[in-house]
Steps between C-alpha positions, in 0.01 A plus 500: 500500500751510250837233580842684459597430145893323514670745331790215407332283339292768303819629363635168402184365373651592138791324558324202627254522174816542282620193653227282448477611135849384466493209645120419322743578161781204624250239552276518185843526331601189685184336453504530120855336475659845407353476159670837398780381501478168296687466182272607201363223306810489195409675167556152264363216647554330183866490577680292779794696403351882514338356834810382683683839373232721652495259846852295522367398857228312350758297319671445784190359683357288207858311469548444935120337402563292213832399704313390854154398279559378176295730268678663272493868458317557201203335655470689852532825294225375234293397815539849644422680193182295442395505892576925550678627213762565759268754698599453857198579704243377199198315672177385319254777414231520769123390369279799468151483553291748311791563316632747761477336805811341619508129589724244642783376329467176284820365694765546730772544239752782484841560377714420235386107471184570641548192787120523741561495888477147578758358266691847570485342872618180371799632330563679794485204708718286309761678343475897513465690770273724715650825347447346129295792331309420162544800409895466461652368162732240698251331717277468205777343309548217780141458549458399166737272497396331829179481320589310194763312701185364714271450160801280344495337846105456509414442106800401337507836311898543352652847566555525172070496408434884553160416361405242751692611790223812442197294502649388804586862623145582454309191569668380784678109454179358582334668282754464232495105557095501450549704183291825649705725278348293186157659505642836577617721165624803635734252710622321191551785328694664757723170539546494102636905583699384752678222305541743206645817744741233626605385174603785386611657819763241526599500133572910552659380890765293266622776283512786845586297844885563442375871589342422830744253660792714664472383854833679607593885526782414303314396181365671218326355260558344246751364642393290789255184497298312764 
């Protein structure tokens, strides 16, 4: 004996399929920090300048960071650059066994400075917020400078060492005080890139900043300063 069929919800089972599709869509969207629509990684990353003119924003962020933290600009940009290459959503590259087979993930790093979930927490804690994503360019900015703030705290590191404020970065400051990053090359070579990036990103900062420092409607550039 065959139950009547309800001829309601046969008709709307579409709708109801439609529905879930949609909403299936909105949370992988919101569960991949709306990736699509993250600024494209600028074309010269050899240029503060050319990367500041492509995102003003990030300007913006980098210089409320160096004003609550310390570090200058140069160095949280050279940090980003050598930690994502200013990909948003970058994480590290899942192991592969038999060469096909995908793996876990070496870490829990993602984002622009590539920050791991429990010192992401930390930050969190301490001085960002719940709603901090590392996947945007101004809570990167401020995490990085919380970060060296609490190395020059920890290890003595100045602000002004982009080098050693990286060992630091990527060792940890215990780490950094037992000299882990020593026996490491890829980690001093990276620091050496850091210091270099910095260098000269603040040496091309010096001749362009004028350009990014209207803070009113009223101003135009070049005729308005911080």
């Amino acid at each position: 004996m065959h139950l009547p069929v309800d001829s309601f919800a046969a008709d709307a089972s579409p709708a109801f399929a439609s529905l879930r599709f949609w909403l299936a869509m909105s949370l992988v969207l919101l569960l991949s920090g709306c990736a699509t629509f993250a600024p494209n990684p600028p074309q010269d990353q050899s240029n503060i300048c050319e990367i500041f003119r492509e995102q003003p924003s990030w300007y913006d962020y980098a210089r409320d960071s160096q004003q609550k933290w310390g570090t200058p600009i140069a160095t949280q940009m050279s940090f980003i650059q050598q930690e994502s290459s200013f990909r948003s959503h970058v994480r590290p590259d899942r192991k592969r066994y038999l060469g096909f087979i995908p793996g876990p993930r070496p870490s829990s790093a993602r984002g622009y400075a590539q920050a791991q979930d429990p010192v992401w927490g930390e930050y969190q804690d301490q001085a960002g917020s719940l709603f901090a994503r590392r996947t945007h360019m101004k809570h990167a900015t401020d995490f990085i400078g919380w970060y060296n703030r609490r190395s020059q705290q920890q290890a003595g590191i100045s602000l002004s060492n982009p080098e050693h404020l990286y060992y630091a970065y990527h060792e940890g400051a215990g780490g950094y005080q037992r000299g882990s990053y020593r026996g490491k090359p890829h980690v001093l070579n990276a620091g050496s890139q850091v210091a270099a990036r910095a260098n000269r990103y603040q040496a091309q900062l010096n001749a362009c900043e004028a350009e990014f420092q209207c803070q009113r409607f009223y101003q135009v550039w070049p005729f308005c300063r911080s």
